[in-house]
Amino acid sequence: MNLKPNLKFIWLLALALLLGGCQSTYKSAPAPEIYLTDVKEMVYEPDVIGIQSVIETYDTYTSAIHYPVFGYQTIDAIVYDFIQNRHELFRQELAEILEANESKWPLELHMEYDIVYQTPRHAAILFKERKHLGSAQVSVNRFTFNFNFDTDKQLTLADLFENNASYLKIISELSYELLTEGDLIPSAVDMNWVKGGLSPHEKNYSNFLMQSNTLVLLFNKYQLGPAFIGAPSIEIPYESLNAYLPLKESLLNNFNGKISKLTSDPILSLDLEADNLEPASSEKAPESFYKKRIAITFDDGPHPIFTPIIVNTLGSYNAKATFFLLGNRIADYPDVAKHLLSEGHMIGNHSFSHPQLSRMSTEEILNEVTRTQNIIENATDFTPFLMRPPFGAINDVVLTTAQMPMILWSIDSEDWIYKDPDYIVNFVLDHAFDGAIIRLHDTLPNTTHAIGPMVEGLISAGYELVTVDKLLGITKDSADKNLRSFSRALK
Ligand code: ZN
């Protein structure tokens, strides 16, 4: 490891501290220009909205920040200030960690966003921030913005309603009803905690998204209960809201224009509408343990050591999973592949050599797919009917050539980047939701360590772990009627 830049950094940090009047706490972080050496800034313009990306790679940390630019002065300034503040906060935390000499790698900041809903006059944006501050300190934060392009303004929740005198009280009551009736809060959770987090204060409802027909309310981790309930969100249809709390006519008109839901990236796009709450059930039986289902999937195997360990762990919880296998690995470990099926897991096709299929010709795609199908058939006597394209890279040619449903994912812990098993477990548990597809790799030691606690956490949160075909209701016979991609986005 090259220590030189670190020493330089610490020296300059000390200098910055001296110049700053020896403050023990940072009011503002040291100016990055002093010690940062390698800044890459990229600007690219997709069709509608500009995306600004700031990627930094240093010896001390890496950060990747993406944010939209709409072309409206005030709105763009709001987004820019928000990004600057989060970046600045991260730099302060970083400086404190380095000052205390507690640095454990990697220190990372990731900021991504989804434009969850957009019309020519309105946009609802969800920012997802992931911070890795060394050791097991990982925080995942969500921030929402709703913009009115007509007025070049950010909408607050109060702005939405015609007569907003008692909006917080009504929203609070509706939220409590939906959360408790919709099985989103397990009965083990202290109801006072829930009520406290839902009390009619503005800060409890600062995260919301206005979609075409529903108002989505997002709650933070620990707002309504302990960590295992994650960060719940609920949807209130405008129709039902209108009975108690009429929405402003002028705002509703914003949705009558050309409504376009951006689906630029199937992996990132939100699909909150598919997560409608179950109708209230009059009986809340404790034996309704497995009301929710989730599918764990593994890519890039089989691996001669890790795959059998994972299968063993899954077996001890009676959990089923799906393994998308690489043709060029099965040839070496046919028994590992066969064992997966005998343990009740599902296997799928992940191509032969892991190329980006969307860049290939029909012939090349066909070769990757059929070669793998043949190898799996020879090894296991089973013909896969599901495919996971490498990198999730698909287009129409891939879809029509492969002739299999393309299984993408909804939760990606990025286990190939994050080496810390605790991080992987926490990320999955934080983001788990009914119907989600989790993406992992059975070729990594960290994932192998993570799988036990992850499965245990999911089961105790009420999930049944099923194969992805079962989750999606796709059978061998119905596969050719489902030639499309499947993913459910992060909540
Ligand atoms: Zn892969």
Coordinates of N, CA, C and O and ligand atoms in Angstrom, one line a residue, residues 299-300 350 354, ligand 1:
D299 N -25.7 -15.6 -9.2 CA -25.1 -15.5 -10.5 C -23.7 -16.1 -10.5 O -23.0 -16.1 -9.5
D300 N -23.3 -16.5 -11.7 CA -21.9 -16.8 -12.0 C -21.4 -18.1 -11.6 O -20.2 -18.4 -11.8
H350 N -27.2 -18.3 -17.5 CA -26.5 -17.0 -17.3 C -25.5 -16.7 -18.4 O -24.5 -16.0 -18.2
H354 N -20.3 -15.0 -20.2 CA -20.6 -13.8 -19.5 C -20.3 -12.5 -20.3 O -19.7 -11.5 -19.8
Ligands
ZN1 ZN -22.9 -12.5 -13.8

